[in-house]
Amino acid sequence: MMTKQQSNSRVQINIDLSKRGRQIGDIKLKWSDNRQPLGYYPVPIICLSNGSGPTILLTGGVHGDEFEGPVALMRLIQKLSLDDIHGRVIILPALNAAAVQASSRVSPVDLLNLNRAFPGDADGSPTQMMAHFVETVLLPECDVVIDLHTGGKASIFAPCVLAQVDSNTSLGKANLALAKAFATPYLWVAGIKNDNRSLSAAAARQQISMIAAELGGGGGCDPSMANFTETAVMRCLSHLGIVAGSDDQYCSKMECINLTEAWVSPAVGLLDRHFHIGDKVVVGQFAGWLHFVNEPERPSLELKFNTSGIILAHSNRGMVERGDLIANIATSCSVEGIN
Ligand SMILES: [Zn+2]
């Protein structure tokens, strides 16, 4: 495992993560462009450290148009008392802070997607530098990571946790237990098809227990989803023994799913969607229409499902282009020890 000293990161941090107490500071991303020639792009970091116990990293805003996670984490920063903590909680409510500020999925500084930038590059662009910092400096400090996402402006996800839950490994077992404590209706089982440039992949490389959650979407902040996220994170802190309380306050049954190939639009058109997240659909079932709003005499295209399964996510767009997501359909699978 790489230590802080061994990392060649150019990114600095103005708090001492080894110190006991409540610290609020910045990860300092120096880049020097027209907007920020001599200062730095700040990424807020909050560290609550008290006594012995595991270290958990809680991240939101990896994508800057996904707000339920950052909202839940901001609530926790204000609610969590140092006296309640056994271990260390490191919170990055807006890991891609410039993107969150701009309500943008990708960084407005270099237009890169942070969750496709791992393992990053110490000498790369700001997003690549941050990915490298997280993978080589922050992750080696941690035992557990929870990364909070939604579908952003472009899509809506059924609440789910994405995790590698191979029951043959202690890491897979730890991830499954953490996923059960988070307790979304669906457990999206990570496999070899999942992108190896994500934070989840970085945690797996470092052999750190991790779940990523997808919690709705649309680019705003749904209050019921923010509430769910806050209580789900608290359940995980209880489960890990970082805060007191029981992690058996939940009794939801998680359905395990594998993702199939994304179903994308065959043409430019107005998407008239006739289904919702969580719907169970079958091949050939009517899914909606694609209307050619600029050519009203052209017959609308009838959309039919080409895969049977559960709607895990769908487009949040009215107008779609060829290749844009219509829906992500998942199929049920079984995971040892799930229920
Ligand atoms: Zn995301």
XYZ file of N, CA, C and O in Angstrom, residues 102-228:
508
model
N -20.460 24.682 -10.636
C -21.005 24.968 -11.972
C -22.213 24.094 -12.306
O -22.753 24.181 -13.413
N -22.674 23.240 -11.358
C -23.755 22.275 -11.627
C -23.484 21.484 -12.906
O -24.373 21.268 -13.726
N -22.253 21.035 -13.053
C -21.825 20.365 -14.280
C -21.308 18.970 -13.966
O -20.579 18.775 -12.990
N -21.671 17.996 -14.790
C -21.186 16.621 -14.570
C -19.656 16.586 -14.575
O -19.028 15.990 -13.708
N -19.080 17.238 -15.584
C -17.618 17.209 -15.733
C -17.017 18.493 -15.187
O -17.717 19.490 -14.976
N -15.722 18.479 -14.953
C -15.043 19.668 -14.447
C -15.093 20.783 -15.487
O -14.754 20.561 -16.654
N -15.481 22.008 -15.073
C -15.447 23.126 -16.026
C -14.010 23.573 -16.301
O -13.767 24.326 -17.239
N -13.062 23.102 -15.504
C -11.666 23.537 -15.667
C -11.002 22.796 -16.830
O -10.341 23.402 -17.667
N -11.196 21.479 -16.897
C -10.550 20.716 -17.983
C -11.520 19.810 -18.742
O -11.101 19.005 -19.574
N -12.820 19.924 -18.419
C -13.890 19.184 -19.102
C -13.771 17.663 -18.953
O -14.353 16.916 -19.739
N -13.047 17.208 -17.927
C -12.914 15.754 -17.723
C -13.889 15.257 -16.661
O -14.285 15.991 -15.757
N -14.268 13.981 -16.807
C -15.128 13.280 -15.868
C -14.229 12.626 -14.810
O -13.479 11.695 -15.121
N -14.309 13.109 -13.566
C -13.440 12.587 -12.502
C -13.588 11.079 -12.330
O -12.623 10.383 -12.031
N -14.800 10.556 -12.533
C -15.008 9.115 -12.332
C -14.571 8.274 -13.528
O -14.856 7.082 -13.587
N -13.896 8.919 -14.476
C -13.228 8.195 -15.554
C -11.763 8.619 -15.631
O -11.124 8.496 -16.675
N -11.242 9.154 -14.522
C -9.882 9.712 -14.538
C -8.900 8.940 -13.660
O -7.710 9.246 -13.654
N -9.393 7.926 -12.928
C -8.494 7.145 -12.065
C -7.690 6.159 -12.913
O -8.201 5.700 -13.928
N -6.447 5.837 -12.582
C -5.725 6.230 -11.375
C -5.164 7.647 -11.410
O -4.502 8.041 -10.448
N -5.442 8.396 -12.441
C -5.007 9.781 -12.486
C -3.541 9.940 -12.832
O -2.861 8.977 -13.191
N -3.093 11.187 -12.730
C -1.735 11.517 -13.160
C -1.265 12.716 -12.328
O -1.898 13.773 -12.343
N -0.157 12.525 -11.596
C 0.372 13.608 -10.750
C 0.711 14.847 -11.580
O 0.663 15.974 -11.080
N 1.069 14.640 -12.843
C 1.473 15.757 -13.714
C 0.428 16.047 -14.784
O 0.725 16.703 -15.783
N -0.793 15.547 -14.577
C -1.831 15.724 -15.586
C -2.631 16.996 -15.370
O -2.183 17.934 -14.698
N -3.831 17.025 -15.924
C -4.728 18.181 -15.779
C -5.354 18.135 -14.374
O -5.194 17.147 -13.652
N -6.086 19.206 -13.956
C -6.620 19.231 -12.590
C -7.424 17.985 -12.202
O -7.243 17.451 -11.103
N -8.287 17.506 -13.078
C -9.080 16.320 -12.743
C -8.174 15.100 -12.588
O -8.350 14.288 -11.654
N -7.198 14.980 -13.458
C -6.253 13.850 -13.364
C -5.402 13.947 -12.094
O -5.112 12.940 -11.442
N -5.023 15.189 -11.731
C -4.244 15.400 -10.497
C -5.061 15.011 -9.269
O -4.540 14.407 -8.329
N -6.366 15.367 -9.282
C -7.228 15.032 -8.130
C -7.410 13.521 -8.018
O -7.353 12.961 -6.926
N -7.659 12.864 -9.154
C -7.818 11.400 -9.130
C -6.559 10.761 -8.560
O -6.632 9.863 -7.710
N -5.413 11.224 -8.996
C -4.136 10.685 -8.516
C -3.976 10.931 -7.014
O -3.539 10.043 -6.267
N -4.355 12.128 -6.561
C -4.271 12.462 -5.126
C -5.174 11.530 -4.305
O -4.772 10.986 -3.284
N -6.400 11.352 -4.789
C -7.341 10.488 -4.058
C -6.789 9.062 -4.003
O -6.777 8.429 -2.947
N -6.314 8.572 -5.140
C -5.856 7.166 -5.170
C -4.566 6.949 -4.382
O -4.402 5.916 -3.732
N -3.639 7.904 -4.404
C -2.326 7.645 -3.796
C -2.152 8.273 -2.408
O -1.262 7.885 -1.675
N -2.989 9.253 -2.058
C -2.837 9.902 -0.745
C -4.036 9.609 0.164
O -3.859 9.170 1.301
N -5.253 9.847 -0.335
C -6.427 9.699 0.540
C -6.799 8.230 0.778
O -6.988 7.814 1.916
N -6.919 7.459 -0.300
C -7.395 6.077 -0.132
C -6.503 5.255 0.801
O -7.024 4.487 1.627
N -5.171 5.402 0.733
C -4.344 4.616 1.662
C -4.586 4.950 3.133
O -4.188 4.190 4.010
N -5.242 6.078 3.409
C -5.584 6.441 4.800
C -6.851 5.730 5.282
O -7.203 5.816 6.452
N -7.596 5.111 4.334
C -8.983 4.705 4.626
C -9.156 3.189 4.713
O -8.421 2.429 4.099
N -10.177 2.791 5.476
C -10.598 1.394 5.524
C -11.841 1.163 4.675
O -12.071 0.060 4.183
N -12.670 2.199 4.544
C -13.968 2.076 3.877
C -14.242 3.372 3.103
O -13.880 4.463 3.563
N -14.896 3.236 1.943
C -15.300 4.409 1.156
C -16.770 4.260 0.757
O -17.198 3.173 0.348
N -17.524 5.356 0.894
C -18.881 5.410 0.326
C -18.927 6.621 -0.598
O -18.643 7.750 -0.180
N -19.266 6.377 -1.865
C -19.303 7.435 -2.876
C -20.755 7.615 -3.332
O -21.383 6.653 -3.785
N -21.276 8.833 -3.204
C -22.706 9.096 -3.425
C -22.944 9.764 -4.772
O -22.431 10.852 -5.040
N -23.731 9.100 -5.599
C -24.059 9.609 -6.944
C -25.571 9.652 -7.142
O -26.341 9.074 -6.372
N -25.973 10.305 -8.249
C -27.329 10.185 -8.786
C -27.183 10.117 -10.314
O -26.053 10.114 -10.817
N -28.285 10.123 -11.017
C -28.214 10.132 -12.474
C -27.886 11.502 -13.055
O -27.768 11.640 -14.275
N -27.749 12.521 -12.208
C -27.439 13.862 -12.712
C -28.568 14.437 -13.547
O -29.710 13.958 -13.497
N -28.246 15.458 -14.315
C -29.276 16.105 -15.144
C -29.811 15.146 -16.210
O -30.982 15.192 -16.572
N -28.953 14.272 -16.699
C -29.292 13.486 -17.885
C -30.162 12.274 -17.609
O -30.856 11.802 -18.509
N -30.133 11.750 -16.370
C -30.831 10.483 -16.138
C -31.324 10.339 -14.701
O -30.941 11.107 -13.822
N -32.195 9.343 -14.511
C -32.771 9.033 -13.200
C -32.461 7.557 -12.891
O -32.728 6.692 -13.729
N -31.944 7.300 -11.720
C -31.632 5.929 -11.298
C -32.600 5.463 -10.224
O -32.929 6.217 -9.307
N -33.011 4.204 -10.285
C -33.651 3.572 -9.134
C -32.587 3.501 -8.036
O -31.424 3.202 -8.327
N -32.952 3.786 -6.779
C -31.934 3.772 -5.728
C -31.227 2.422 -5.665
O -31.867 1.382 -5.510
N -29.920 2.459 -5.830
C -29.152 1.213 -5.843
C -27.755 1.460 -5.306
O -27.285 2.595 -5.267
N -27.150 0.382 -4.883
C -25.744 0.403 -4.486
C -24.982 -0.444 -5.485
O -25.414 -1.543 -5.830
N -23.877 0.095 -5.961
C -22.977 -0.643 -6.851
C -21.801 -1.130 -6.012
O -21.132 -0.324 -5.358
N -21.581 -2.433 -6.010
C -20.474 -2.957 -5.213
C -19.982 -4.278 -5.782
O -20.727 -5.018 -6.423
N -18.714 -4.547 -5.524
C -18.108 -5.831 -5.856
C -18.331 -6.714 -4.635
O -17.855 -6.389 -3.548
N -19.146 -7.763 -4.797
C -19.576 -8.536 -3.624
C -19.217 -10.019 -3.736
O -19.957 -10.880 -3.281
N -18.068 -10.294 -4.327
C -17.591 -11.670 -4.458
C -17.489 -12.318 -3.072
O -16.689 -11.899 -2.231
N -18.309 -13.342 -2.858
C -18.382 -13.934 -1.512
C -17.143 -14.768 -1.172
O -16.994 -15.237 -0.051
N -16.242 -14.960 -2.151
C -15.012 -15.724 -1.881
C -13.904 -14.869 -1.276
O -12.847 -15.383 -0.921
N -14.111 -13.562 -1.202
C -13.058 -12.697 -0.667
C -13.580 -11.948 0.556
O -14.774 -11.654 0.656
N -12.674 -11.610 1.476
C -13.093 -10.855 2.668
C -13.556 -9.462 2.256
O -14.478 -8.900 2.850
N -12.935 -8.917 1.199
C -13.352 -7.595 0.711
C -14.783 -7.645 0.175
O -15.614 -6.783 0.479
N -15.087 -8.683 -0.602
C -16.430 -8.843 -1.139
C -17.466 -9.001 -0.034
O -18.564 -8.438 -0.105
N -17.110 -9.735 1.004
C -18.032 -9.918 2.138
C -18.250 -8.604 2.877
O -19.373 -8.284 3.277
N -17.160 -7.846 3.069
C -17.272 -6.542 3.754
C -18.139 -5.596 2.928
O -18.981 -4.864 3.470
N -17.958 -5.620 1.608
C -18.755 -4.755 0.730
C -20.233 -5.122 0.794
O -21.103 -4.239 0.821
N -20.520 -6.445 0.813
C -21.911 -6.888 0.871
C -22.564 -6.437 2.183
O -23.697 -5.934 2.187
N -21.836 -6.570 3.283
C -22.388 -6.153 4.586
C -22.645 -4.645 4.595
O -23.667 -4.183 5.120
N -21.739 -3.891 3.981
C -21.903 -2.429 3.918
C -23.106 -2.067 3.032
O -23.903 -1.190 3.373
N -23.231 -2.759 1.907
C -24.362 -2.525 0.999
C -25.683 -2.806 1.708
O -26.657 -2.060 1.561
N -25.709 -3.884 2.515
C -26.938 -4.232 3.243
C -27.268 -3.179 4.297
O -28.429 -2.893 4.561
N -26.246 -2.590 4.901
C -26.491 -1.511 5.863
C -27.024 -0.260 5.157
O -27.875 0.449 5.686
N -26.547 0.009 3.938
C -27.032 1.169 3.175
C -28.483 0.957 2.743
O -29.291 1.881 2.763
N -28.782 -0.317 2.378
C -30.165 -0.780 2.206
C -30.993 -0.049 1.151
O -32.083 0.445 1.429
N -30.467 -0.006 -0.066
C -31.279 0.435 -1.204
C -32.107 -0.749 -1.708
O -31.781 -1.899 -1.402
N -33.157 -0.502 -2.490
C -33.940 -1.638 -3.011
C -33.124 -2.563 -3.920
O -33.433 -3.746 -4.023
N -32.104 -2.026 -4.594
C -31.329 -2.827 -5.545
C -29.848 -2.833 -5.197
O -29.297 -1.819 -4.749
N -29.230 -3.980 -5.428
C -27.777 -4.111 -5.336
C -27.259 -4.434 -6.735
O -27.523 -5.511 -7.276
N -26.581 -3.481 -7.320
C -26.004 -3.615 -8.661
C -24.639 -4.270 -8.480
O -23.736 -3.663 -7.898
N -24.530 -5.506 -8.934
C -23.320 -6.297 -8.692
C -22.244 -5.889 -9.695
O -22.414 -6.039 -10.910
N -21.147 -5.347 -9.176
C -20.057 -4.887 -10.047
C -19.303 -6.087 -10.593
O -19.033 -7.050 -9.876
N -18.986 -6.028 -11.850
C -18.247 -7.117 -12.483
C -17.154 -6.559 -13.370
O -16.816 -5.375 -13.293
N -16.621 -7.414 -14.221
C -15.491 -7.002 -15.060
C -15.885 -5.923 -16.072
O -15.026 -5.228 -16.576
N -17.218 -5.791 -16.326
C -17.639 -4.772 -17.301
C -17.604 -3.365 -16.712
O -17.703 -2.387 -17.447
N -17.509 -3.252 -15.373
C -17.501 -1.917 -14.779
C -16.165 -1.221 -15.064
O -15.123 -1.856 -15.141
N -16.237 0.103 -15.202
C -15.090 0.878 -15.696
C -13.954 0.884 -14.677
O -14.172 1.176 -13.506
N -12.741 0.608 -15.146
C -11.600 0.577 -14.216
C -10.983 1.963 -14.003
O -9.934 2.094 -13.386
N -11.669 3.006 -14.516
C -11.183 4.380 -14.290
C -12.010 5.102 -13.230
O -11.940 6.308 -13.092
N -12.833 4.349 -12.471
C -13.726 4.952 -11.474
C -13.085 4.943 -10.084
O -12.095 4.236 -9.844
N -13.687 5.696 -9.172
C -13.254 5.672 -7.775
C -13.429 4.267 -7.194
O -12.598 3.802 -6.412
N -14.517 3.589 -7.564
C -14.737 2.206 -7.098
C -13.569 1.312 -7.504
O -13.091 0.490 -6.709
N -13.108 1.471 -8.737
C -11.991 0.660 -9.216
C -10.717 1.005 -8.455
O -9.910 0.121 -8.132
N -10.551 2.299 -8.139
C -9.366 2.732 -7.380
C -9.368 2.082 -6.003
O -8.334 1.586 -5.532
N -10.548 2.055 -5.348
C -10.649 1.444 -4.021
C -10.351 -0.054 -4.104
O -9.665 -0.602 -3.242
N -10.852 -0.693 -5.156
C -10.582 -2.130 -5.327
C -9.079 -2.372 -5.496
O -8.531 -3.323 -4.931
N -8.407 -1.500 -6.254
C -6.948 -1.650 -6.427
C -6.221 -1.542 -5.090
O -5.218 -2.193 -4.856
N -6.743 -0.680 -4.206
C -6.118 -0.481 -2.899
C -6.643 -1.479 -1.860
O -6.278 -1.374 -0.689
N -7.534 -2.400 -2.289
C -8.108 -3.408 -1.380
C -8.858 -2.746 -0.221
O -8.723 -3.151 0.948
N -9.611 -1.691 -0.544
C -10.397 -0.969 0.458
C -11.869 -1.252 0.194
O -12.327 -1.208 -0.953
N -12.617 -1.526 1.262
C -14.042 -1.796 1.131
C -14.751 -0.556 0.610
O -14.499 0.557 1.071
N -15.630 -0.744 -0.364
C -16.296 0.425 -0.961
C -17.641 0.068 -1.553
O -17.823 -0.997 -2.131
N -18.589 1.000 -1.379
C -19.831 0.971 -2.161
C -20.017 2.338 -2.803
O -19.601 3.363 -2.244
N -20.597 2.334 -4.001
C -21.036 3.575 -4.637
C -22.555 3.491 -4.719
O -23.101 2.404 -4.955
N -23.238 4.607 -4.489
C -24.703 4.578 -4.527
C -25.200 5.487 -5.646
O -24.613 6.533 -5.919
N -26.263 5.044 -6.308
C -26.968 5.869 -7.299
C -28.347 6.143 -6.714
O -29.105 5.215 -6.435
N -28.668 7.411 -6.510
C -29.837 7.779 -5.700
C -30.711 8.794 -6.424
O -30.695 9.985 -6.120
N -31.469 8.302 -7.411
C -32.372 9.193 -8.132
C -31.639 9.973 -9.209
O -30.780 9.451 -9.900
N -31.955 11.242 -9.319
C -31.308 12.072 -10.330
C -32.228 13.166 -10.824
O -33.271 13.431 -10.231
N -31.812 13.771 -11.931
C -32.588 14.854 -12.506
C -31.894 16.198 -12.394
O -32.307 17.171 -13.004
N -30.845 16.242 -11.572
C -30.045 17.471 -11.493
C -30.523 18.460 -10.460
O -29.988 19.559 -10.364
N -31.533 18.077 -9.664
C -31.951 18.926 -8.553
C -31.608 18.224 -7.253
O -30.609 17.498 -7.186
N -32.432 18.437 -6.225
C -32.214 17.712 -4.977
C -33.562 17.285 -4.426
O -34.318 18.113 -3.909
N -33.849 15.998 -4.575
C -35.129 15.463 -4.105
C -35.069 15.277 -2.585
O -34.175 14.593 -2.080
N -36.013 15.865 -1.829
C -35.906 15.794 -0.366
C -35.996 14.384 0.198
O -35.275 14.047 1.137
N -36.872 13.540 -0.375
C -36.973 12.188 0.190
C -35.692 11.409 -0.082
O -35.254 10.594 0.743
N -35.061 11.642 -1.226
C -33.811 10.929 -1.524
C -32.663 11.462 -0.665
O -31.810 10.699 -0.214
N -32.653 12.775 -0.422
C -31.623 13.339 0.471
C -31.788 12.760 1.880
O -30.798 12.396 2.530
N -33.043 12.654 2.344
C -33.302 12.069 3.672
C -32.835 10.615 3.720
O -32.200 10.183 4.680
N -33.199 9.864 2.671
C -32.789 8.453 2.623
C -31.266 8.346 2.685
O -30.708 7.526 3.420
